[in-house]
Amino acid sequence: MTSLVVEEGARFLGRFERFTPDGQGLVTYDFDSNQTRIFNLDGTEWMAFTDTSIGFAPEGQIMALMSPGSLRASSDVDYTTRLMTLNGVEIAQLQGATTTFVPNEQLLVIHDIPNDISRLVTFEGHEIATLRGRYFGESLTQQDLVTYSKTEGRYYLYDMDGQEIASFPGDIEGWQAMPGGQQVLVFGNGQTRLFRYDGVELATYSGHGTGALPDGQGIFISSTEVNTSRLLGLDGKEIASYVGAFPTLTPNNQRIITRSFESAETRIYTLNNAEVAVLPGLFREFTPNGAGVVITNHDVQTTTLYTLDGTEIATYTGEFRQFWPEYNSVITSTSQLTDSSPYPTIYTHIYSLNGEELAVLPGSFGGISPHGDTITVSPNNVSRTDLYEARVDN
């Protein structure tokens, strides 16, 4: 018989922020000193910065340091972003904040908050172009960037040289790329509009668009006001309807998941509107293999794993936080108020998929290392991060 053993390793000053991309270090923030620190996993401090937040390029080539370290309500704050090598050599200093790295490119976008513009910058600090609005990591293809301007209420599509391709009117959370990357759904003012890549409008639908069929021949429209969702053909004709909002396709594309927030229920449907199951609680996540769904019941702080046909596999104490695929386990957390403290007491729980509790760790869950062999937890009411190392005991 094998079992998961979780043993406490190093401790670090400050609350966990993130692991470094190579998994050999981690970042914490200490509220008392207003310092962000980078540590090696053995607990030795690597670097420290005051009133600064840190982001890393996906492959860890450089890091971006934003000061001040938190986004303030006032647009008069003078934000500065410094690009730096991992050994502390400064590459460039640029105006703006909210740095986002462009996937698969040695590029980043820095948002100038007061002016609602962004700067497209190389890893060497060279500014390529100025973009309207803020980049959220969205794209249509792997060769473009999407930004959103709150002041203009529009999305902008740019190529990798910063040249504008098209723009689209819509709300800030209203962007849904269609399969193939040649069309996009944009939601705004109670309508969903279908646009071509070059900005030509093709159709308009009533309701909030939330996605499309894999072949791009049908779109999902959701309404939280009437708690219904619809599958429409591109011509606007209804193919099927479902109880619940925010429809989500299962990974095998054979089922639809909807959520009813007032009744805290999750429903599973076939594409043609046959109801498969009604589950208590709200959908959170699919299992890593795509064969199951995780439902959390907030009222009683439980998480249940079901198959896609609604059969219960296991129930875990606590609200779902993350799967730990390397060890076929689930991470949840519980929170409880006591008379002795104004702050909740939080515990992190680790369960096997079949429901066996493997460990209970005091504090709030931070994250799993990129290598999947360590986990971080920040103890209750302490500015500290504890590292736990996992192994399978045969």
mmCIF file of C-alpha atoms in Angstrom:
data_model
loop_
_atom_site.group_PDB
_atom_site.id
_atom_site.type_symbol
_atom_site.label_atom_id
_atom_site.label_comp_id
_atom_site.label_asym_id
_atom_site.label_seq_id
_atom_site.Cartn_x
_atom_site.Cartn_y
_atom_site.Cartn_z
ATOM 1 C CA MET A 1 0.000 0.000 0.000
ATOM 2 C CA THR A 2 1.295 3.480 -0.876
ATOM 3 C CA SER A 3 0.478 6.742 0.923
ATOM 4 C CA LEU A 4 1.344 10.389 0.515
ATOM 5 C CA VAL A 5 3.665 11.814 3.156
ATOM 6 C CA VAL A 6 3.837 15.611 3.521
ATOM 7 C CA GLU A 7 6.741 16.910 5.628
ATOM 8 C CA GLU A 8 7.453 20.506 6.649
ATOM 9 C CA GLY A 9 10.573 22.024 5.124
ATOM 10 C CA ALA A 10 11.858 25.592 5.193
ATOM 11 C CA ARG A 11 10.046 28.635 6.546
ATOM 12 C CA PHE A 12 10.046 32.077 4.959
ATOM 13 C CA LEU A 13 9.267 35.590 6.192
ATOM 14 C CA GLY A 14 6.141 37.000 4.559
ATOM 15 C CA ARG A 15 3.009 35.582 2.961
ATOM 16 C CA PHE A 16 3.374 33.462 -0.174
ATOM 17 C CA GLU A 17 2.982 35.249 -3.515
ATOM 18 C CA ARG A 18 4.288 32.830 -6.166
ATOM 19 C CA PHE A 19 7.010 30.389 -7.116
ATOM 20 C CA THR A 20 9.764 31.418 -9.491
ATOM 21 C CA PRO A 21 9.264 29.885 -12.970
ATOM 22 C CA ASP A 22 12.101 27.371 -12.505
ATOM 23 C CA GLY A 23 10.615 26.164 -9.212
ATOM 24 C CA GLN A 24 13.872 26.815 -7.358
ATOM 25 C CA GLY A 25 12.616 29.811 -5.397
ATOM 26 C CA LEU A 26 9.536 31.630 -4.182
ATOM 27 C CA VAL A 27 8.278 35.163 -3.582
ATOM 28 C CA THR A 28 6.682 36.430 -0.367
ATOM 29 C CA TYR A 29 5.265 39.737 0.826
ATOM 30 C CA ASP A 30 5.649 40.975 4.414
ATOM 31 C CA PHE A 31 2.973 43.498 5.406
ATOM 32 C CA ASP A 32 4.866 44.804 8.437
ATOM 33 C CA SER A 33 7.958 45.877 6.514
ATOM 34 C CA ASN A 34 6.203 46.386 3.129
ATOM 35 C CA GLN A 35 8.909 44.232 1.554
ATOM 36 C CA THR A 36 8.675 41.696 -1.248
ATOM 37 C CA ARG A 37 11.343 39.023 -0.932
ATOM 38 C CA ILE A 38 12.693 36.295 -3.195
ATOM 39 C CA PHE A 39 14.004 33.179 -1.430
ATOM 40 C CA ASN A 40 15.748 30.008 -2.477
ATOM 41 C CA LEU A 41 13.754 26.937 -1.425
ATOM 42 C CA ASP A 42 16.258 26.181 1.328
ATOM 43 C CA GLY A 43 15.129 29.372 3.074
ATOM 44 C CA THR A 44 18.039 31.670 2.162
ATOM 45 C CA GLU A 45 17.032 35.148 1.028
ATOM 46 C CA TRP A 46 17.953 36.002 -2.551
ATOM 47 C CA MET A 47 16.677 39.591 -2.997
ATOM 48 C CA ALA A 48 14.356 42.058 -1.263
ATOM 49 C CA PHE A 49 12.491 45.135 -2.530
ATOM 50 C CA THR A 50 10.404 47.747 -0.696
ATOM 51 C CA ASP A 51 6.873 48.650 -1.899
ATOM 52 C CA THR A 52 7.307 46.547 -5.021
ATOM 53 C CA SER A 53 5.426 43.740 -6.754
ATOM 54 C CA ILE A 54 7.276 41.216 -8.914
ATOM 55 C CA GLY A 55 6.324 39.340 -12.067
ATOM 56 C CA PHE A 56 8.408 36.848 -14.033
ATOM 57 C CA ALA A 57 8.652 36.053 -17.719
ATOM 58 C CA PRO A 58 7.149 32.570 -18.336
ATOM 59 C CA GLU A 59 10.553 30.970 -18.889
ATOM 60 C CA GLY A 60 12.168 33.055 -16.166
ATOM 61 C CA GLN A 61 14.416 35.066 -18.472
ATOM 62 C CA ILE A 62 13.725 38.390 -16.720
ATOM 63 C CA MET A 63 11.514 39.854 -14.019
ATOM 64 C CA ALA A 64 9.398 43.006 -13.934
ATOM 65 C CA LEU A 65 9.298 45.075 -10.730
ATOM 66 C CA MET A 66 6.378 47.477 -10.269
ATOM 67 C CA SER A 67 6.521 50.354 -7.767
ATOM 68 C CA PRO A 68 4.428 51.266 -5.828
ATOM 69 C CA GLY A 69 3.643 47.649 -5.167
ATOM 70 C CA SER A 70 -0.155 47.876 -5.093
ATOM 71 C CA LEU A 71 -2.618 49.491 -7.470
ATOM 72 C CA ARG A 72 -4.178 52.530 -5.803
ATOM 73 C CA ALA A 73 -7.585 54.032 -6.489
ATOM 74 C CA SER A 74 -6.020 57.350 -7.521
ATOM 75 C CA SER A 75 -4.873 57.686 -11.118
ATOM 76 C CA ASP A 76 -2.306 60.302 -10.016
ATOM 77 C CA VAL A 77 0.141 57.690 -8.716
ATOM 78 C CA ASP A 78 3.405 57.674 -10.675
ATOM 79 C CA TYR A 79 3.958 53.985 -11.388
ATOM 80 C CA THR A 80 7.330 52.718 -12.519
ATOM 81 C CA THR A 81 8.233 49.298 -13.913
ATOM 82 C CA ARG A 82 11.833 48.128 -13.906
ATOM 83 C CA LEU A 83 13.036 45.224 -16.022
ATOM 84 C CA MET A 84 15.755 43.241 -14.300
ATOM 85 C CA THR A 85 17.773 40.069 -14.799
ATOM 86 C CA LEU A 86 17.396 37.323 -12.206
ATOM 87 C CA ASN A 87 20.764 38.230 -10.692
ATOM 88 C CA GLY A 88 19.624 41.805 -10.033
ATOM 89 C CA VAL A 89 21.033 43.724 -13.012
ATOM 90 C CA GLU A 90 18.606 46.443 -14.139
ATOM 91 C CA ILE A 91 17.821 46.390 -17.864
ATOM 92 C CA ALA A 92 15.444 49.337 -18.235
ATOM 93 C CA GLN A 93 13.077 51.606 -16.341
ATOM 94 C CA LEU A 94 9.677 52.389 -17.858
ATOM 95 C CA GLN A 95 6.552 54.323 -16.945
ATOM 96 C CA GLY A 96 3.448 52.290 -16.113
ATOM 97 C CA ALA A 97 2.238 49.284 -14.140
ATOM 98 C CA THR A 98 0.313 46.007 -14.460
ATOM 99 C CA THR A 99 2.925 44.216 -16.514
ATOM 100 C CA THR A 100 1.723 41.266 -18.600
ATOM 101 C CA PHE A 101 4.082 39.000 -20.557
ATOM 102 C CA VAL A 102 3.057 37.978 -24.079
ATOM 103 C CA PRO A 103 2.886 34.152 -24.428
ATOM 104 C CA ASN A 104 5.583 32.572 -26.610
ATOM 105 C CA GLU A 105 7.195 35.935 -27.349
ATOM 106 C CA GLN A 106 10.006 37.906 -25.731
ATOM 107 C CA LEU A 107 7.612 40.807 -25.301
ATOM 108 C CA LEU A 108 5.683 42.383 -22.449
ATOM 109 C CA VAL A 109 2.937 44.989 -22.181
ATOM 110 C CA ILE A 110 3.042 47.705 -19.496
ATOM 111 C CA HIS A 111 -0.171 49.582 -18.708
ATOM 112 C CA ASP A 112 -0.061 53.363 -18.201
ATOM 113 C CA ILE A 113 -3.116 53.682 -15.919
ATOM 114 C CA PRO A 114 -3.778 57.485 -15.987
ATOM 115 C CA ASN A 115 -3.644 57.624 -19.789
ATOM 116 C CA ASP A 116 -5.336 54.224 -20.389
ATOM 117 C CA ILE A 117 -2.631 53.188 -22.838
ATOM 118 C CA SER A 118 -0.094 50.357 -22.868
ATOM 119 C CA ARG A 119 3.468 50.075 -24.076
ATOM 120 C CA LEU A 120 4.613 47.044 -26.045
ATOM 121 C CA VAL A 121 8.204 46.425 -24.941
ATOM 122 C CA THR A 122 10.969 43.907 -25.700
ATOM 123 C CA PHE A 123 12.873 42.082 -22.970
ATOM 124 C CA GLU A 124 15.742 44.506 -23.634
ATOM 125 C CA GLY A 125 13.495 47.432 -22.684
ATOM 126 C CA HIS A 126 12.951 48.747 -26.203
ATOM 127 C CA GLU A 127 9.481 50.198 -26.763
ATOM 128 C CA ILE A 128 7.936 48.895 -29.987
ATOM 129 C CA ALA A 129 4.552 50.623 -29.980
ATOM 130 C CA THR A 130 1.871 52.320 -27.901
ATOM 131 C CA LEU A 131 -1.437 50.453 -27.645
ATOM 132 C CA ARG A 132 -4.841 51.722 -26.576
ATOM 133 C CA GLY A 133 -6.189 50.333 -23.303
ATOM 134 C CA ARG A 134 -4.914 47.432 -21.228
ATOM 135 C CA TYR A 135 -3.704 44.010 -22.353
ATOM 136 C CA PHE A 136 -5.226 41.082 -20.431
ATOM 137 C CA GLY A 137 -3.426 38.271 -22.255
ATOM 138 C CA GLU A 138 -6.224 37.808 -24.806
ATOM 139 C CA SER A 139 -5.648 37.035 -28.478
ATOM 140 C CA LEU A 140 -7.420 35.635 -31.538
ATOM 141 C CA THR A 141 -4.422 33.830 -33.002
ATOM 142 C CA GLN A 142 -0.857 33.337 -31.757
ATOM 143 C CA GLN A 143 0.203 36.351 -33.793
ATOM 144 C CA ASP A 144 -1.915 39.126 -32.301
ATOM 145 C CA LEU A 145 -2.756 40.989 -29.082
ATOM 146 C CA VAL A 146 -6.090 42.207 -27.731
ATOM 147 C CA THR A 147 -6.419 45.242 -25.439
ATOM 148 C CA TYR A 148 -9.445 46.873 -23.852
ATOM 149 C CA SER A 149 -9.959 50.601 -23.319
ATOM 150 C CA LYS A 150 -12.388 51.361 -20.478
ATOM 151 C CA THR A 151 -12.538 55.036 -21.451
ATOM 152 C CA GLU A 152 -13.591 54.144 -25.010
ATOM 153 C CA GLY A 153 -15.505 50.922 -24.287
ATOM 154 C CA ARG A 154 -13.714 49.138 -27.127
ATOM 155 C CA TYR A 155 -11.423 46.195 -27.767
ATOM 156 C CA TYR A 156 -8.418 46.678 -30.042
ATOM 157 C CA LEU A 157 -6.674 43.969 -32.045
ATOM 158 C CA TYR A 158 -2.969 44.496 -32.809
ATOM 159 C CA ASP A 159 -0.304 42.500 -34.601
ATOM 160 C CA MET A 160 2.998 41.734 -32.866
ATOM 161 C CA ASP A 161 4.508 44.934 -34.252
ATOM 162 C CA GLY A 162 1.829 46.990 -32.524
ATOM 163 C CA GLN A 163 -0.071 47.821 -35.710
ATOM 164 C CA GLU A 164 -3.833 48.101 -35.217
ATOM 165 C CA ILE A 165 -5.830 45.502 -37.167
ATOM 166 C CA ALA A 166 -9.382 46.246 -35.990
ATOM 167 C CA SER A 167 -11.480 47.417 -33.045
ATOM 168 C CA PHE A 168 -14.733 46.148 -31.533
ATOM 169 C CA PRO A 169 -17.273 47.811 -29.149
ATOM 170 C CA GLY A 170 -18.080 45.889 -25.973
ATOM 171 C CA ASP A 171 -18.021 45.517 -22.194
ATOM 172 C CA ILE A 172 -14.804 44.803 -20.294
ATOM 173 C CA GLU A 173 -15.633 41.112 -19.765
ATOM 174 C CA GLY A 174 -17.272 40.610 -23.130
ATOM 175 C CA TRP A 175 -14.585 39.003 -25.314
ATOM 176 C CA GLN A 176 -14.907 35.411 -26.586
ATOM 177 C CA ALA A 177 -12.696 34.166 -29.417
ATOM 178 C CA MET A 178 -14.380 31.763 -31.837
ATOM 179 C CA PRO A 179 -12.674 28.477 -32.850
ATOM 180 C CA GLY A 180 -10.135 29.006 -35.607
ATOM 181 C CA GLY A 181 -9.237 32.529 -34.555
ATOM 182 C CA GLN A 182 -10.950 34.255 -37.479
ATOM 183 C CA GLN A 183 -14.075 35.458 -35.651
ATOM 184 C CA VAL A 184 -14.915 36.838 -32.224
ATOM 185 C CA LEU A 185 -17.988 37.271 -30.015
ATOM 186 C CA VAL A 186 -18.168 40.625 -28.221
ATOM 187 C CA PHE A 187 -20.770 41.346 -25.531
ATOM 188 C CA GLY A 188 -22.134 44.790 -24.596
ATOM 189 C CA ASN A 189 -25.416 46.506 -23.717
ATOM 190 C CA GLY A 190 -27.293 43.220 -23.470
ATOM 191 C CA GLN A 191 -26.233 42.059 -26.925
ATOM 192 C CA THR A 192 -23.620 39.705 -28.335
ATOM 193 C CA ARG A 193 -22.159 40.612 -31.710
ATOM 194 C CA LEU A 194 -20.233 38.328 -34.033
ATOM 195 C CA PHE A 195 -17.316 40.024 -35.787
ATOM 196 C CA ARG A 196 -14.843 38.935 -38.407
ATOM 197 C CA TYR A 197 -11.118 39.216 -37.683
ATOM 198 C CA ASP A 198 -10.923 42.511 -39.614
ATOM 199 C CA GLY A 199 -13.756 44.133 -37.617
ATOM 200 C CA VAL A 200 -16.666 43.474 -40.006
ATOM 201 C CA GLU A 201 -19.853 42.677 -38.066
ATOM 202 C CA LEU A 202 -21.580 39.448 -39.153
ATOM 203 C CA ALA A 203 -24.505 39.032 -36.732
ATOM 204 C CA THR A 204 -26.139 40.271 -33.517
ATOM 205 C CA TYR A 205 -27.792 38.140 -30.800
ATOM 206 C CA SER A 206 -29.746 39.073 -27.665
ATOM 207 C CA GLY A 207 -28.024 38.051 -24.425
ATOM 208 C CA HIS A 208 -24.510 37.413 -23.124
ATOM 209 C CA GLY A 209 -22.344 35.190 -25.318
ATOM 210 C CA THR A 210 -20.209 32.740 -23.334
ATOM 211 C CA GLY A 211 -18.569 30.518 -25.948
ATOM 212 C CA ALA A 212 -19.055 28.353 -28.992
ATOM 213 C CA LEU A 213 -19.182 24.771 -30.217
ATOM 214 C CA PRO A 214 -15.782 23.377 -31.277
ATOM 215 C CA ASP A 215 -16.765 23.556 -34.960
ATOM 216 C CA GLY A 216 -17.800 27.203 -34.587
ATOM 217 C CA GLN A 217 -21.313 26.531 -35.907
ATOM 218 C CA GLY A 218 -23.150 27.275 -32.667
ATOM 219 C CA ILE A 219 -22.814 29.790 -29.839
ATOM 220 C CA PHE A 220 -23.950 29.773 -26.216
ATOM 221 C CA ILE A 221 -25.986 32.697 -24.885
ATOM 222 C CA SER A 222 -26.527 33.146 -21.140
ATOM 223 C CA SER A 223 -28.884 35.218 -18.980
ATOM 224 C CA THR A 224 -28.458 35.362 -15.183
ATOM 225 C CA GLU A 225 -31.653 37.431 -14.877
ATOM 226 C CA VAL A 226 -33.893 34.578 -16.074
ATOM 227 C CA ASN A 227 -31.424 31.774 -15.191
ATOM 228 C CA THR A 228 -31.384 30.250 -18.665
ATOM 229 C CA SER A 229 -28.871 29.499 -21.400
ATOM 230 C CA ARG A 230 -29.387 28.843 -25.091
ATOM 231 C CA LEU A 231 -27.444 27.208 -27.892
ATOM 232 C CA LEU A 232 -27.964 29.155 -31.107
ATOM 233 C CA GLY A 233 -26.906 28.536 -34.672
ATOM 234 C CA LEU A 234 -24.977 31.361 -36.316
ATOM 235 C CA ASP A 235 -28.237 32.325 -38.011
ATOM 236 C CA GLY A 236 -29.726 33.035 -34.564
ATOM 237 C CA LYS A 237 -32.111 30.074 -34.502
ATOM 238 C CA GLU A 238 -32.349 28.240 -31.180
ATOM 239 C CA ILE A 239 -30.949 24.694 -31.171
ATOM 240 C CA ALA A 240 -31.444 23.932 -27.464
ATOM 241 C CA SER A 241 -32.080 25.663 -24.123
ATOM 242 C CA TYR A 242 -30.928 24.871 -20.582
ATOM 243 C CA VAL A 243 -31.760 25.908 -17.029
ATOM 244 C CA GLY A 244 -28.842 27.787 -15.484
ATOM 245 C CA ALA A 245 -26.334 30.412 -16.566
ATOM 246 C CA PHE A 246 -22.754 30.506 -17.864
ATOM 247 C CA PRO A 247 -22.825 27.240 -19.866
ATOM 248 C CA THR A 248 -19.493 25.429 -20.049
ATOM 249 C CA LEU A 249 -18.620 22.595 -22.428
ATOM 250 C CA THR A 250 -17.063 19.515 -20.851
ATOM 251 C CA PRO A 251 -13.593 18.568 -22.178
ATOM 252 C CA ASN A 252 -15.084 15.748 -24.294
ATOM 253 C CA ASN A 253 -17.544 18.266 -25.835
ATOM 254 C CA GLN A 254 -20.456 15.911 -25.058
ATOM 255 C CA ARG A 255 -21.991 17.663 -22.041
ATOM 256 C CA ILE A 256 -22.976 21.165 -20.928
ATOM 257 C CA ILE A 257 -22.487 22.424 -17.362
ATOM 258 C CA THR A 258 -24.714 25.299 -16.121
ATOM 259 C CA ARG A 259 -24.937 27.088 -12.784
ATOM 260 C CA SER A 260 -27.975 28.444 -10.907
ATOM 261 C CA PHE A 261 -26.626 30.895 -8.353
ATOM 262 C CA GLU A 262 -29.814 31.644 -6.390
ATOM 263 C CA SER A 263 -30.516 27.962 -5.729
ATOM 264 C CA ALA A 264 -26.791 27.048 -5.649
ATOM 265 C CA GLU A 265 -27.245 24.186 -8.104
ATOM 266 C CA THR A 266 -25.243 22.797 -10.998
ATOM 267 C CA ARG A 267 -26.883 21.004 -13.918
ATOM 268 C CA ILE A 268 -25.369 18.653 -16.460
ATOM 269 C CA TYR A 269 -27.018 18.426 -19.905
ATOM 270 C CA THR A 270 -26.406 16.725 -23.204
ATOM 271 C CA LEU A 271 -26.043 19.138 -26.126
ATOM 272 C CA ASN A 272 -29.610 18.418 -27.275
ATOM 273 C CA ASN A 273 -31.116 19.510 -23.935
ATOM 274 C CA ALA A 274 -31.473 16.148 -22.149
ATOM 275 C CA GLU A 275 -30.932 16.786 -18.421
ATOM 276 C CA VAL A 276 -28.362 14.343 -17.034
ATOM 277 C CA ALA A 277 -28.087 15.475 -13.407
ATOM 278 C CA VAL A 278 -28.883 18.257 -10.930
ATOM 279 C CA LEU A 279 -26.146 18.602 -8.314
ATOM 280 C CA PRO A 280 -26.176 20.624 -5.054
ATOM 281 C CA GLY A 281 -23.497 23.309 -5.103
ATOM 282 C CA LEU A 282 -21.705 25.271 -7.802
ATOM 283 C CA PHE A 283 -19.359 23.971 -10.495
ATOM 284 C CA ARG A 284 -15.702 24.842 -9.902
ATOM 285 C CA GLU A 285 -13.434 22.743 -12.097
ATOM 286 C CA PHE A 286 -13.007 19.667 -14.272
ATOM 287 C CA THR A 287 -10.655 16.897 -13.171
ATOM 288 C CA PRO A 288 -7.240 16.935 -14.905
ATOM 289 C CA ASN A 289 -8.283 13.978 -17.101
ATOM 290 C CA GLY A 290 -11.566 15.726 -17.992
ATOM 291 C CA ALA A 291 -13.693 12.814 -16.789
ATOM 292 C CA GLY A 292 -15.192 14.451 -13.696
ATOM 293 C CA VAL A 293 -16.496 17.704 -12.241
ATOM 294 C CA VAL A 294 -15.801 19.385 -8.926
ATOM 295 C CA ILE A 295 -18.773 20.974 -7.151
ATOM 296 C CA THR A 296 -18.356 23.176 -4.065
ATOM 297 C CA ASN A 297 -21.106 23.765 -1.513
ATOM 298 C CA HIS A 298 -20.151 27.045 0.174
ATOM 299 C CA ASP A 299 -22.822 26.852 2.879
ATOM 300 C CA VAL A 300 -21.399 23.706 4.476
ATOM 301 C CA GLN A 301 -17.806 24.015 3.182
ATOM 302 C CA THR A 302 -17.711 20.747 1.275
ATOM 303 C CA THR A 303 -16.428 19.727 -2.151
ATOM 304 C CA THR A 304 -17.798 16.778 -4.113
ATOM 305 C CA LEU A 305 -16.316 15.012 -7.127
ATOM 306 C CA TYR A 306 -18.774 13.619 -9.695
ATOM 307 C CA THR A 307 -18.528 11.801 -13.007
ATOM 308 C CA LEU A 308 -19.940 13.578 -16.059
ATOM 309 C CA ASP A 309 -23.149 11.568 -15.692
ATOM 310 C CA GLY A 310 -23.648 12.846 -12.137
ATOM 311 C CA THR A 311 -22.428 9.829 -10.165
ATOM 312 C CA GLU A 312 -20.755 10.837 -6.889
ATOM 313 C CA ILE A 313 -17.142 9.680 -6.514
ATOM 314 C CA ALA A 314 -16.177 11.300 -3.203
ATOM 315 C CA THR A 315 -16.914 14.229 -0.895
ATOM 316 C CA TYR A 316 -14.181 16.238 0.827
ATOM 317 C CA THR A 317 -14.308 18.632 3.769
ATOM 318 C CA GLY A 318 -13.550 22.201 2.701
ATOM 319 C CA GLU A 319 -13.906 24.318 -0.418
ATOM 320 C CA PHE A 320 -11.989 23.311 -3.513
ATOM 321 C CA ARG A 321 -8.660 25.049 -4.119
ATOM 322 C CA GLN A 322 -6.669 22.983 -6.614
ATOM 323 C CA PHE A 323 -5.882 19.538 -7.941
ATOM 324 C CA TRP A 324 -2.438 18.107 -7.182
ATOM 325 C CA PRO A 325 -2.060 15.909 -10.293
ATOM 326 C CA GLU A 326 1.381 14.559 -9.384
ATOM 327 C CA TYR A 327 -0.149 12.819 -6.370
ATOM 328 C CA ASN A 328 -3.721 12.237 -7.643
ATOM 329 C CA SER A 329 -5.068 14.403 -4.869
ATOM 330 C CA VAL A 330 -7.364 17.342 -4.166
ATOM 331 C CA ILE A 331 -6.586 20.411 -2.055
ATOM 332 C CA THR A 332 -9.410 22.105 -0.103
ATOM 333 C CA SER A 333 -9.595 24.649 2.696
ATOM 334 C CA THR A 334 -11.845 25.267 5.689
ATOM 335 C CA SER A 335 -12.398 28.560 7.497
ATOM 336 C CA GLN A 336 -13.913 29.062 10.943
ATOM 337 C CA LEU A 337 -14.435 32.093 13.175
ATOM 338 C CA THR A 338 -13.834 31.746 16.913
ATOM 339 C CA ASP A 339 -14.522 33.980 19.918
ATOM 340 C CA SER A 340 -10.799 34.306 20.626
ATOM 341 C CA SER A 341 -9.873 36.044 17.361
ATOM 342 C CA PRO A 342 -11.509 38.432 14.876
ATOM 343 C CA TYR A 343 -9.754 36.538 12.083
ATOM 344 C CA PRO A 344 -10.860 33.163 10.714
ATOM 345 C CA THR A 345 -8.854 30.038 11.466
ATOM 346 C CA ILE A 346 -7.985 28.396 8.144
ATOM 347 C CA TYR A 347 -6.806 24.853 7.460
ATOM 348 C CA THR A 348 -5.552 23.328 4.221
ATOM 349 C CA HIS A 349 -6.695 19.747 3.568
ATOM 350 C CA ILE A 350 -5.226 17.213 1.147
ATOM 351 C CA TYR A 351 -7.411 14.296 -0.001
ATOM 352 C CA SER A 352 -6.948 11.376 -2.329
ATOM 353 C CA LEU A 353 -9.434 11.395 -5.214
ATOM 354 C CA ASN A 354 -11.423 8.608 -3.549
ATOM 355 C CA GLY A 355 -11.946 10.715 -0.414
ATOM 356 C CA GLU A 356 -9.191 9.612 1.992
ATOM 357 C CA GLU A 357 -7.806 12.533 4.008
ATOM 358 C CA LEU A 358 -4.016 12.516 3.609
ATOM 359 C CA ALA A 359 -2.972 15.638 5.529
ATOM 360 C CA VAL A 360 -4.296 18.711 7.352
ATOM 361 C CA LEU A 361 -1.984 21.733 7.386
ATOM 362 C CA PRO A 362 -2.569 24.821 9.560
ATOM 363 C CA GLY A 363 -3.007 27.932 7.437
ATOM 364 C CA SER A 364 -4.171 29.065 4.015
ATOM 365 C CA PHE A 365 -3.093 27.316 0.830
ATOM 366 C CA GLY A 366 -0.554 29.210 -1.273
ATOM 367 C CA GLY A 367 0.462 27.159 -4.287
ATOM 368 C CA ILE A 368 2.118 24.083 -5.754
ATOM 369 C CA SER A 369 5.644 24.329 -7.139
ATOM 370 C CA PRO A 370 6.167 24.017 -10.917
ATOM 371 C CA HIS A 371 7.819 20.621 -10.347
ATOM 372 C CA GLY A 372 4.785 19.467 -8.356
ATOM 373 C CA ASP A 373 6.715 18.165 -5.352
ATOM 374 C CA THR A 374 6.186 20.976 -2.822
ATOM 375 C CA ILE A 375 3.271 22.985 -1.476
ATOM 376 C CA THR A 376 3.137 26.274 0.440
ATOM 377 C CA VAL A 377 0.839 27.231 3.303
ATOM 378 C CA SER A 378 0.728 30.538 5.203
ATOM 379 C CA PRO A 379 -0.094 29.997 8.919
ATOM 380 C CA ASN A 380 -3.003 31.849 10.484
ATOM 381 C CA ASN A 381 -2.327 35.446 11.613
ATOM 382 C CA VAL A 382 1.421 35.152 10.963
ATOM 383 C CA SER A 383 3.414 36.869 8.211
ATOM 384 C CA ARG A 384 5.140 33.642 7.229
ATOM 385 C CA THR A 385 5.157 30.941 4.564
ATOM 386 C CA ASP A 386 5.747 27.264 5.337
ATOM 387 C CA LEU A 387 7.023 24.920 2.636
ATOM 388 C CA TYR A 388 5.935 21.268 2.701
ATOM 389 C CA GLU A 389 7.651 18.555 0.715
ATOM 390 C CA ALA A 390 5.688 15.555 -0.554
ATOM 391 C CA ARG A 391 6.764 11.991 -1.221
ATOM 392 C CA VAL A 392 5.047 8.638 -1.745
ATOM 393 C CA ASP A 393 5.723 6.156 1.041
ATOM 394 C CA ASN A 394 5.517 2.540 -0.189
#
